[in-house]
Short mmCIF file of C-alpha atoms in Angstrom, two decimals:
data_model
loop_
_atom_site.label_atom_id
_atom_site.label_comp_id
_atom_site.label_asym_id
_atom_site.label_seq_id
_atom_site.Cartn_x
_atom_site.Cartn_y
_atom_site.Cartn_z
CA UNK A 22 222.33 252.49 129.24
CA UNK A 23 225.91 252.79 128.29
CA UNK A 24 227.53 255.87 129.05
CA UNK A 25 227.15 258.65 126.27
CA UNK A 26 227.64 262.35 126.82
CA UNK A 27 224.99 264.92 126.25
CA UNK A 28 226.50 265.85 122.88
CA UNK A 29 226.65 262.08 121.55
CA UNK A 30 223.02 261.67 122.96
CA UNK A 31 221.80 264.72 121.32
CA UNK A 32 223.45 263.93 117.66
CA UNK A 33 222.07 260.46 117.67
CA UNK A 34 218.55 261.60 118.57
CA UNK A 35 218.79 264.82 116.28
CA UNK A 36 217.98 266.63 119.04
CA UNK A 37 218.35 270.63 120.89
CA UNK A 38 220.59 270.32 123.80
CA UNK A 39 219.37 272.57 126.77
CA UNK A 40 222.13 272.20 129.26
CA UNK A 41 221.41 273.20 133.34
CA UNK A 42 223.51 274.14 135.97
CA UNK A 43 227.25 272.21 135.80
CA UNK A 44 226.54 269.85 132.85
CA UNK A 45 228.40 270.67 130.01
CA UNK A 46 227.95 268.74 126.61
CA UNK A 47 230.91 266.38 127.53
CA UNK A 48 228.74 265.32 130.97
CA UNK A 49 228.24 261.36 130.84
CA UNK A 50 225.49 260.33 131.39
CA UNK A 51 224.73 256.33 131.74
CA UNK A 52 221.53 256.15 133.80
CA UNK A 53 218.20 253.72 133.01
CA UNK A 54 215.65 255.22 130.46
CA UNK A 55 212.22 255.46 131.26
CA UNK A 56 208.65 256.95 130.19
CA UNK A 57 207.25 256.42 134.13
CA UNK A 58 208.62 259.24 136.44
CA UNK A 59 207.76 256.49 139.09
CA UNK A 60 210.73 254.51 137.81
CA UNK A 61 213.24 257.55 137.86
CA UNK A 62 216.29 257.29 139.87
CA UNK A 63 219.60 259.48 140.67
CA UNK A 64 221.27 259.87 137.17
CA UNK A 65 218.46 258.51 134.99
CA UNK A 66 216.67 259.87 131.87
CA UNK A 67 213.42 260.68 131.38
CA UNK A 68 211.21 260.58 128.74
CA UNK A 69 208.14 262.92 128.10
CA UNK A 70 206.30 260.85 126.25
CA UNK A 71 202.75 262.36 125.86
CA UNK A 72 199.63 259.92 125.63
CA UNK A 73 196.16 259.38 125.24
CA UNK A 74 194.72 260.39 128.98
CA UNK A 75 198.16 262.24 130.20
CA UNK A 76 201.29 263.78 128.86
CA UNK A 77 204.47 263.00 130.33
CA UNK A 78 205.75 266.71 130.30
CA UNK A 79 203.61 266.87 133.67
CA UNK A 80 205.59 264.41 135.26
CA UNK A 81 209.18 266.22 134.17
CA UNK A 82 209.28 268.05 137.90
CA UNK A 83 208.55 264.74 140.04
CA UNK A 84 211.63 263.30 137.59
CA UNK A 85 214.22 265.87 138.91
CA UNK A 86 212.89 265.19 141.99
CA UNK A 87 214.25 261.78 142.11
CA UNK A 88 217.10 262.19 140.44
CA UNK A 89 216.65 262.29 136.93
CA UNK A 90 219.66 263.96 135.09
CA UNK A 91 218.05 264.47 131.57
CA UNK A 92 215.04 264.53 130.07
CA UNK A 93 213.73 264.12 126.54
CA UNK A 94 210.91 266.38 125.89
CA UNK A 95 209.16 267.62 122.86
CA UNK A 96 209.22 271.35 124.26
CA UNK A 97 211.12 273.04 126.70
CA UNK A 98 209.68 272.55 130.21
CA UNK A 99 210.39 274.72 133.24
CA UNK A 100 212.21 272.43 135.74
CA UNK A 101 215.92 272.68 136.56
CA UNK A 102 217.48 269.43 134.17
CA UNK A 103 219.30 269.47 130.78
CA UNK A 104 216.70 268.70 128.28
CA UNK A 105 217.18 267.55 124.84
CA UNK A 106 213.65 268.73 122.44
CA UNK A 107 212.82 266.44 119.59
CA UNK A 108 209.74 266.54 117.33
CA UNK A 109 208.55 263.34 118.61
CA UNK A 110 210.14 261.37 121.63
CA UNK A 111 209.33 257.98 120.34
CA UNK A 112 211.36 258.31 117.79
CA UNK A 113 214.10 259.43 119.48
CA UNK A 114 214.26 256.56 122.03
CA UNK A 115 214.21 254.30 119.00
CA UNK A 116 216.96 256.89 117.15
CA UNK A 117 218.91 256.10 120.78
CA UNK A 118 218.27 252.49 121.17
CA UNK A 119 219.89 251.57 117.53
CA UNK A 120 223.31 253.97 118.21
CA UNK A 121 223.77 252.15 121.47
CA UNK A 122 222.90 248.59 120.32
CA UNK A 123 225.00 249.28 117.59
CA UNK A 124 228.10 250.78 119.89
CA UNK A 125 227.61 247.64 122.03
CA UNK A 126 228.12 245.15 118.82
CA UNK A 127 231.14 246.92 118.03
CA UNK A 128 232.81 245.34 120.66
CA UNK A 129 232.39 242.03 119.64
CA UNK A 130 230.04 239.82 121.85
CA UNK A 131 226.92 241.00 122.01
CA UNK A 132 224.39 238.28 120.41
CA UNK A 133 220.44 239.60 119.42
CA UNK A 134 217.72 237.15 118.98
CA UNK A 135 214.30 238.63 117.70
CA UNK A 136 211.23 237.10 118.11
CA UNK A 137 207.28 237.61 116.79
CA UNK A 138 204.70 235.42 116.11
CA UNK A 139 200.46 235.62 116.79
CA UNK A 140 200.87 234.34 119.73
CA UNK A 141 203.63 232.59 122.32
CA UNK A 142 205.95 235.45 122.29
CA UNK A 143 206.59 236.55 125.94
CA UNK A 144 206.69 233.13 127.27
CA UNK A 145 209.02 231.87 124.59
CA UNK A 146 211.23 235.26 125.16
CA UNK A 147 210.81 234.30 129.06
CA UNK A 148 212.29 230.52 127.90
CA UNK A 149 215.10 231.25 125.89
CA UNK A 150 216.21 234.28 128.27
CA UNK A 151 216.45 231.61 131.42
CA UNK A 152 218.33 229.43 129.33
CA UNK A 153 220.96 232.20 128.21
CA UNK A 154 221.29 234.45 131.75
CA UNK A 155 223.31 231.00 132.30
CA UNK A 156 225.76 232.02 129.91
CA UNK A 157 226.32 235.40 130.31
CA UNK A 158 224.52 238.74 130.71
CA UNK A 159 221.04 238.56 129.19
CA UNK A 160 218.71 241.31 128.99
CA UNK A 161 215.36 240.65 127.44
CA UNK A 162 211.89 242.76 128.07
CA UNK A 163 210.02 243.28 131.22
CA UNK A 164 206.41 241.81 130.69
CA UNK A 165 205.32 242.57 127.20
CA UNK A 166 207.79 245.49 126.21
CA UNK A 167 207.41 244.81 122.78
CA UNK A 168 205.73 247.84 120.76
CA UNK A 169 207.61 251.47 119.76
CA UNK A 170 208.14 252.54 123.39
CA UNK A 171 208.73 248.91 125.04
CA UNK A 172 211.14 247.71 122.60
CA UNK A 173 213.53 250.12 122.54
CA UNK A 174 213.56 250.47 126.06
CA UNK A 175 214.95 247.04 126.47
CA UNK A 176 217.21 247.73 124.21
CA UNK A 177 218.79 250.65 126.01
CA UNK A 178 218.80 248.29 128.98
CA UNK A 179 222.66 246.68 126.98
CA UNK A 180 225.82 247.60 129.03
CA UNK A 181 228.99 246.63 127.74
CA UNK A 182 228.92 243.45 129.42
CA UNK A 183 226.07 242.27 127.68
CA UNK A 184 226.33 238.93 125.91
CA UNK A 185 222.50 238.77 124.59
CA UNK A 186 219.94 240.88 123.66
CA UNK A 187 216.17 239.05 123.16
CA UNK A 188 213.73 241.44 121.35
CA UNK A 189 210.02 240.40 121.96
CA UNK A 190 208.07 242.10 118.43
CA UNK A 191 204.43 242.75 118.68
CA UNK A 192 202.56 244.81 115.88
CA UNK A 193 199.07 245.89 115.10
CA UNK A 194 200.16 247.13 111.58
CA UNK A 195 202.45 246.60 108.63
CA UNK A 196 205.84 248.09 108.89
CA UNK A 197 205.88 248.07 113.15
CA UNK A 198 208.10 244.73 113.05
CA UNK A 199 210.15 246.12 110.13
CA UNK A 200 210.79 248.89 111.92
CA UNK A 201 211.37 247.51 115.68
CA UNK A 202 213.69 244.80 114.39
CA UNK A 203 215.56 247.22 112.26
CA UNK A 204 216.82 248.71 115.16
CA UNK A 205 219.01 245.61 115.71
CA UNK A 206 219.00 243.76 112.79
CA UNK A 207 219.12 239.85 115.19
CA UNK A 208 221.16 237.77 114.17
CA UNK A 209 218.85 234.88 114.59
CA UNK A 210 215.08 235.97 114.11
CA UNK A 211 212.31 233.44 115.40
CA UNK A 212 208.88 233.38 114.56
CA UNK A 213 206.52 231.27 116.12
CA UNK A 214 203.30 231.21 114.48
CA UNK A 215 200.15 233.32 112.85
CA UNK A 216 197.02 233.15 113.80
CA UNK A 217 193.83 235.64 114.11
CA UNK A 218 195.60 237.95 116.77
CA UNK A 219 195.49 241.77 115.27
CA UNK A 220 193.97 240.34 112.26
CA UNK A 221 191.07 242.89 112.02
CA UNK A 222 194.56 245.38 112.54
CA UNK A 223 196.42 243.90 109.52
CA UNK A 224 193.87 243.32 107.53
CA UNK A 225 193.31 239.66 107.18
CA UNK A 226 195.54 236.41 108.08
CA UNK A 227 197.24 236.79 104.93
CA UNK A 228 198.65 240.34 106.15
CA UNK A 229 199.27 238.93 109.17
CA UNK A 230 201.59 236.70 107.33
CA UNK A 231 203.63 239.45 105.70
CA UNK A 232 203.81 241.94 108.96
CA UNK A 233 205.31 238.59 110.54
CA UNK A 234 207.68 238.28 107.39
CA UNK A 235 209.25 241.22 108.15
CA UNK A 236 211.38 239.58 111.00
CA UNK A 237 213.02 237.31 108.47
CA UNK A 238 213.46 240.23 106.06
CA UNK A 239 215.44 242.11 109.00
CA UNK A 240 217.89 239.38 110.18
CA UNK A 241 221.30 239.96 109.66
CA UNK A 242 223.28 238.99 106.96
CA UNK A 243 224.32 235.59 107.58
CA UNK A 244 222.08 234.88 110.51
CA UNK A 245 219.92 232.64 111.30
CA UNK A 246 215.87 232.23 110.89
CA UNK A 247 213.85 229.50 113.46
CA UNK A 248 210.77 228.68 112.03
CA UNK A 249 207.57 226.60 112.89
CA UNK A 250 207.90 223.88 110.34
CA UNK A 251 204.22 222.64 111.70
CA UNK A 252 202.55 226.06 110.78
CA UNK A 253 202.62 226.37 106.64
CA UNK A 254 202.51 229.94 107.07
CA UNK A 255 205.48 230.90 108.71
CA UNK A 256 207.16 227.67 106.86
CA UNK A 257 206.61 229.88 103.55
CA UNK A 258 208.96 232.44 105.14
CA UNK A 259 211.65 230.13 104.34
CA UNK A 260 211.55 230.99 100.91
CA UNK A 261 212.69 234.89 102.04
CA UNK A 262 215.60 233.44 104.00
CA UNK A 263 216.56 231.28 101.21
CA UNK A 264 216.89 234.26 99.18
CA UNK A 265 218.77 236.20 101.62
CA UNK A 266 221.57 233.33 102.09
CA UNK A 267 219.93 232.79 105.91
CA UNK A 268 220.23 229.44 107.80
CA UNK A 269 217.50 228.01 108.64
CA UNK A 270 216.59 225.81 111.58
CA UNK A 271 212.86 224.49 112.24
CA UNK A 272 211.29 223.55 115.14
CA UNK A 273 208.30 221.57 115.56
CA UNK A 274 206.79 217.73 115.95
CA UNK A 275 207.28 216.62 112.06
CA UNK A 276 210.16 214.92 111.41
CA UNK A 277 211.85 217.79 109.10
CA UNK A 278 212.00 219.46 112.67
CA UNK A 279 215.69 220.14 113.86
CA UNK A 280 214.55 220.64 117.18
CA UNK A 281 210.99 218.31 117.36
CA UNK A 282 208.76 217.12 120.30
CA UNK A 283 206.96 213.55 120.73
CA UNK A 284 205.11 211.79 123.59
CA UNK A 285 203.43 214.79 124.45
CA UNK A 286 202.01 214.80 127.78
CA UNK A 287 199.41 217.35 129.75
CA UNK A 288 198.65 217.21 133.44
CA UNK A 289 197.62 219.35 136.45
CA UNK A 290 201.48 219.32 137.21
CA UNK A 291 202.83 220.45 134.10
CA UNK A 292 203.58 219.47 130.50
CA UNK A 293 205.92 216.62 129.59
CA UNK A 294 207.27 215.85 126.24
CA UNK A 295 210.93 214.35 124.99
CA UNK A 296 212.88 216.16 122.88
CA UNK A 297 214.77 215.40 119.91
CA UNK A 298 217.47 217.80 118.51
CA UNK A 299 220.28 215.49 115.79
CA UNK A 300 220.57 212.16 117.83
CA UNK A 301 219.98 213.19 120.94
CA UNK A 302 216.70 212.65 122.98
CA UNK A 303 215.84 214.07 126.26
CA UNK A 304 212.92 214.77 128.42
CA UNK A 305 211.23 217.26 129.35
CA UNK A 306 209.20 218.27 132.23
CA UNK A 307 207.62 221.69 131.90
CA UNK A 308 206.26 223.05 135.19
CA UNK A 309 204.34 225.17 132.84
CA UNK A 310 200.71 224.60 132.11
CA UNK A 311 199.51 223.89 128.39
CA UNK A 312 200.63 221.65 124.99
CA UNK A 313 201.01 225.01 123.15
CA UNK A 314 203.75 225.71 125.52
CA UNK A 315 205.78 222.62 124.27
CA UNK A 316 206.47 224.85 120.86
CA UNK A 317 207.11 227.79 122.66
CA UNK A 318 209.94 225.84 124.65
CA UNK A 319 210.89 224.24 121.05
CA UNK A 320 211.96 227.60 119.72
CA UNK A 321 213.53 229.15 122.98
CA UNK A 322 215.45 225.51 122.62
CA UNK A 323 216.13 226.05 118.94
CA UNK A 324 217.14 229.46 119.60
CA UNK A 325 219.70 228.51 121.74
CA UNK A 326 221.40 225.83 119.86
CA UNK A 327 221.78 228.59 117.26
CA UNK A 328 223.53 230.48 119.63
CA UNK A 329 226.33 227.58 120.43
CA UNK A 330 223.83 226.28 123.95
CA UNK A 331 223.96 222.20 124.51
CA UNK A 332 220.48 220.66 124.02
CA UNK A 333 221.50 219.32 127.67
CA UNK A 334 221.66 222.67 129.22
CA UNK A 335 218.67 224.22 127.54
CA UNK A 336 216.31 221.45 128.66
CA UNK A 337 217.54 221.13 132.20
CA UNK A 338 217.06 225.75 132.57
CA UNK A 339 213.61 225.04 130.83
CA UNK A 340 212.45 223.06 133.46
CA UNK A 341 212.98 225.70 136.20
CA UNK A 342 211.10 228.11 135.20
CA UNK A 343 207.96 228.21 137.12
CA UNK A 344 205.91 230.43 135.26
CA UNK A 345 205.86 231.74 131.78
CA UNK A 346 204.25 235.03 133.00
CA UNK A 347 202.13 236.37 135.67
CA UNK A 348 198.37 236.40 133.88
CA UNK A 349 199.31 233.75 132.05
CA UNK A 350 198.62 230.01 132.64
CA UNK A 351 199.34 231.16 136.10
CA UNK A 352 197.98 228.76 138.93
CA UNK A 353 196.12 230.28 141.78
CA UNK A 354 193.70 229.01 143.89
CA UNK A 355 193.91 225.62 146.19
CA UNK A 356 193.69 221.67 145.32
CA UNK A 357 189.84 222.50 146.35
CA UNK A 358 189.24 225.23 143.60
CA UNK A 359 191.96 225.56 141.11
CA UNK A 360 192.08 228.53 139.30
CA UNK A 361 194.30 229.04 136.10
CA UNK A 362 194.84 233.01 135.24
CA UNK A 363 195.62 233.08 131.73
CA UNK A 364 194.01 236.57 131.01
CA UNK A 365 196.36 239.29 130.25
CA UNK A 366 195.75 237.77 126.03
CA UNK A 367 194.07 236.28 123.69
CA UNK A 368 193.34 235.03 120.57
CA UNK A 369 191.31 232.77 118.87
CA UNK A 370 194.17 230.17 118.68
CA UNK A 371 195.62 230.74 122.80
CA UNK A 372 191.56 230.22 123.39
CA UNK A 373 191.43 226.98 121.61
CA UNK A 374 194.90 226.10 123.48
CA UNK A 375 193.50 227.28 126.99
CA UNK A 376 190.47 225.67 127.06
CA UNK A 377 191.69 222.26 125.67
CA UNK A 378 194.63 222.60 128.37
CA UNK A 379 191.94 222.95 131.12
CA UNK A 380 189.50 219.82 129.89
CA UNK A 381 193.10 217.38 129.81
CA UNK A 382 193.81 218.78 133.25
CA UNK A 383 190.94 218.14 134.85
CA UNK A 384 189.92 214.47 136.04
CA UNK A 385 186.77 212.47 135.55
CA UNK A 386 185.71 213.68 139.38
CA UNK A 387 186.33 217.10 138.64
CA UNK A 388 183.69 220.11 136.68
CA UNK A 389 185.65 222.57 134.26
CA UNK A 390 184.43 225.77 134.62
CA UNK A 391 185.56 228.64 131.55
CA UNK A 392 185.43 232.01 132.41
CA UNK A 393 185.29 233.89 129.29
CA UNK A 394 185.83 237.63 128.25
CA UNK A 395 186.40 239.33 124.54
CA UNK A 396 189.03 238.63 122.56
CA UNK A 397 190.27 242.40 121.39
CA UNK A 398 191.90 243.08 117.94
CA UNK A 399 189.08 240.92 116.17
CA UNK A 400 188.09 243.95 113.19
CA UNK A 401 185.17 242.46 111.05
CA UNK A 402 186.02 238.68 112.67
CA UNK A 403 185.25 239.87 115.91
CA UNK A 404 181.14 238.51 115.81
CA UNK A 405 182.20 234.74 114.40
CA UNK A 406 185.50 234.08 115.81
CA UNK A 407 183.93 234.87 119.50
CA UNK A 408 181.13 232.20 118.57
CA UNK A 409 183.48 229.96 117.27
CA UNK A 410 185.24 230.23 120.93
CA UNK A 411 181.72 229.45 122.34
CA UNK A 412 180.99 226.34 120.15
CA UNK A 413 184.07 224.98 120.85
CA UNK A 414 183.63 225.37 124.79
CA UNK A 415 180.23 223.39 124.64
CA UNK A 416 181.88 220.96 122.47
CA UNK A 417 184.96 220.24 125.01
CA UNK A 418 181.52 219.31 127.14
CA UNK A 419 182.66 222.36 129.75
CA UNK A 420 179.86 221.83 131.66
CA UNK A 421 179.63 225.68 133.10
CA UNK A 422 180.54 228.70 130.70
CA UNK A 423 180.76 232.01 132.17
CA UNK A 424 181.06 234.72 129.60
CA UNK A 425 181.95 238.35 130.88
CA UNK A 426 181.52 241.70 128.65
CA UNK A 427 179.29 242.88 126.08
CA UNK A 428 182.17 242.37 123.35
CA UNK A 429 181.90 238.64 124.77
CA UNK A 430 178.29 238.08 124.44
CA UNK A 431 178.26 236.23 120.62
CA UNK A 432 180.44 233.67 122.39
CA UNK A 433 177.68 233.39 124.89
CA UNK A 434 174.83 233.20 122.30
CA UNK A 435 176.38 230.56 120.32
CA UNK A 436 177.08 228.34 123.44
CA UNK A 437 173.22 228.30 124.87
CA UNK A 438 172.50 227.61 120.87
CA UNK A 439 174.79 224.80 120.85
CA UNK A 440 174.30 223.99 124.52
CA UNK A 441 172.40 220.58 125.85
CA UNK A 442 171.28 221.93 128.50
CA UNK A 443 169.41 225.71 129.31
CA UNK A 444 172.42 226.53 131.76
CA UNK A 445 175.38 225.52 130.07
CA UNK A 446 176.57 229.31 130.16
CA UNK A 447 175.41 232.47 131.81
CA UNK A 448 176.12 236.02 131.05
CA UNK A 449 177.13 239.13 132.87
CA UNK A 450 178.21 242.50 131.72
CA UNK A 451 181.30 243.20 134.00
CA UNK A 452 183.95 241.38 136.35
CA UNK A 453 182.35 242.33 139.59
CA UNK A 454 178.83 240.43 139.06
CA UNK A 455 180.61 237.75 137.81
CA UNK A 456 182.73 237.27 140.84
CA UNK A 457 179.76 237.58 142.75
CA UNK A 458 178.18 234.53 140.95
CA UNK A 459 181.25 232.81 140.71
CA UNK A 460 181.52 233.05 144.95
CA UNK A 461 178.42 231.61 145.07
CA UNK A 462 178.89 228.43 142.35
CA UNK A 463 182.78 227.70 142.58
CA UNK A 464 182.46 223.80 144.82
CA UNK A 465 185.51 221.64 145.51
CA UNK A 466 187.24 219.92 142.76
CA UNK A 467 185.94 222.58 140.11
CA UNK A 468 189.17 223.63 137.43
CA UNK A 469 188.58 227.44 136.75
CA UNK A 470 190.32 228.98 133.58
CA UNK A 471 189.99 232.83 133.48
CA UNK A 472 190.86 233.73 129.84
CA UNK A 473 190.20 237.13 128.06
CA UNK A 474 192.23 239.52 126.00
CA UNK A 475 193.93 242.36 128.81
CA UNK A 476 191.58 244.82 127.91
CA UNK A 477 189.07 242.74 129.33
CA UNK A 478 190.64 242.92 132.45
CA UNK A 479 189.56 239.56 133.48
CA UNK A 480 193.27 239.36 135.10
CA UNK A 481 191.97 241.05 137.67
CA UNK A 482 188.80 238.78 138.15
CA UNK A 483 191.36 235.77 138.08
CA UNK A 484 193.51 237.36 140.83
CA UNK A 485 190.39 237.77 143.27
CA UNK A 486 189.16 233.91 142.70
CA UNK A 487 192.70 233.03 143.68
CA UNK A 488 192.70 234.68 146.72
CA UNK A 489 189.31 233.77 147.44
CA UNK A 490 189.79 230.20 147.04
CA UNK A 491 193.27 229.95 148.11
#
């Protein structure tokens, strides 16, 4: 964080200052800001954040302990540190996060993208933020920092120095972009797509559609909106930035594209496409795993054009980056048993991506093999868009289906109903007796996709195939 002194802090979070031993309302203070006392170092801040199985107001004393100069608490707490009470400490991180984004702008350089979508988000922030770090400071989330808490974090990560800012945007509910983006108002807002994720959350894909709106709503006059031109739904969110006097610039495989994709290409090595931005053509050779990772690298790449980037220089930074995110698309394994981890999310549409990735991967003297968990998030869809997942397995001809989780099991019922065969797919009701099984049936040459929404935790499954078969 920037440095601010207690009394600055304190006005921009509306807060009670509660100074201790020498600090004075004039002390700086400049450290990192963090919910996890873990994190805490000399001169950082704290936040008691409470939550559902702990409160962080317990965790105040092992803060001091490692250094932590301030703390943001709800109620006074007995440990020697200033403190600064608020009603509710996620609102004051956010209350924090837009005075120093906003202090940082004021000098000039600093440049925001946003981005939100169904799906694609992390890895596309992971893309563009390798392509800009080239350019000049670049701080973008760790992981999925992208609700109330995550968000502004990152965004109290600027410094002075800072050049860009990429905002990931995740929401389960209307007003949660609106809100998160407002903080920064980007100046060029992507969205990728919008799909069934958090559907049974917003209420329908059609709700989904107007939570993701809200990004384009919160650019900044006279910024710029990247769109999917190949999904109608966020290509109907042109109409807002019409209105608002945005530029827009669309990404895609059509040929109203700015920046489009052709001769798409999936292997076991990665994904290969050229790309196409004005009159210039390049390829591309993504050591990533997947087609649906062509668009995400589409909008990272149209993201950075906006931002004054050569089409030369994002394509040759997109093809170093090795992985788009531990847990997902994430090769483990050996050439005996390859195993692709691709379960911290999921959706309906990254299922249909994952599982079609894994039958063009695999060769004609090779078995796929789907391990399968719950999609979370679902609502009322929950029942048919799991046995949609399973039809569509059988259908790909995936010739073993291992489904994991009571949440899971319609996707299992509709693949033995559309199966050819009584053994297509088996069931089991946690991680560990499918790992047993798995130990047991894995043979050389089998292609192993692990894929199930993080609260699953299938990750964890995938991470103990890959060491067992590494």
């Amino acid at each position: 964080m920037i440095a601010l002194s207690l009394a600055e802090i304190s006005a921009a979070i509306g807060g009670e200052l509660h100074l201790h031993g020498a600090h004075t309302a004039d002390t700086l203070v400049d450290g990192t800001v963090d919910t996890d006392s873990r994190n805490i170092g000399p001169g950082d801040v704290f936040v008691a954040k409470p939550g559902e199985a702990t409160d962080g107001h317990l965790f105040v004393g092992t803060a001091v302990a490692q250094g932590a100069a301030l703390a943001l608490v709800e109620h006074v707490v007995d440990e020697p540190v200033t403190q600064i009470v608020v009603p509710d400490v996620v609102t004051a991180i956010a209350d924090l996060a837009r005075e120093v984004v906003a202090r940082v702008r004021a000098g000039g350089q600093l440049q925001i993208v946003g981005i939100t979508g169904s799906n694609g988000k992390t890895t596309t922030k992971n893309m563009l933020a390798t392509i800009l770090r080239a350019e000049g400071e670049t701080v973008a989330p760790v992981g999925s920092y992208n609700n109330a808490v995550g968000a502004p974090l990152t965004m109290l990560r600027v410094t002075r120095d800072t050049r860009y800012l990429v905002c990931e945007f995740g929401a389960d509910a209307h007003g949660q972009i609106a809100r998160l983006a407002g903080l920064v108002t980007p100046d060029v807002g992507v969205v990728l797509m919008v799909g069934m994720a958090h559907a049974g959350g917003f209420g329908g894909i059609e709700a989904t559609v107007r939570a993701k709106s809200e990004l384009v709503s919160a650019i900044r006059d006279g910024g710029t909106a990247v769109l999917n031109a190949d999904d109608a739904r966020v290509a109907g969110m042109a109409t807002i930035a019409e209105e608002r006097g945005l530029a827009i610039r669309w990404f895609g495989e059509g040929e109203i594209a700015d920046v489009r994709a052709s001769g798409l290409e999936v292997t076991a090595s990665g994904t290969h496409a050229t790309v196409t931005a004005g009159e210039t053509s390049l390829p591309l050779h993504l050591k990533v795993l997947g087609s649906h990772h062509i668009k995400n690298a589409l909008a990272a790449t149209t993201a950075a054009l906006a931002l004054g980037v050569s089409l030369e220089d994002a394509v040759a930074r997109l093809e170093t980056v090795e992985l788009a995110e531990r847990w997902r698309m994430q090769v483990m394994g050996s050439d005996r048993v390859r195993i692709i981890n691709d379960a911290y999310n999921a959706s309906p549409d990254s299922v249909h991506a994952a599982l079609r990735t894994l039958a063009q991967i695999t060769g004609p003297d090779e078995r796929m093999v789907a391990v399968l968990g719950a999609m979370s998030e679902l609502g009322e869809y929950a029942v048919d868009e799991h046995a949609k997942i399973g039809l569509l397995a059988v259908r790909l001809r995936i010739p073993r289906i291992v489904v994991v989780g009571q949440e899971a099991r319609p996707l299992y019922l509709a693949a033995v109903a559309e199966g050819s065969w009584s053994d297509e797919a088996v069931f089991f009701a946690d991680a560990d007796e499918a790992f047993a099984y798995l130990q047991g049936e894995l043979r050389d040459g089998d292609r192993v996709l692990v894929k199930s929404s993080n609260s699953a935790g299938l990750r964890f499954l995938g991470d103990r195939l890959g060491e067992s078969f590494s």
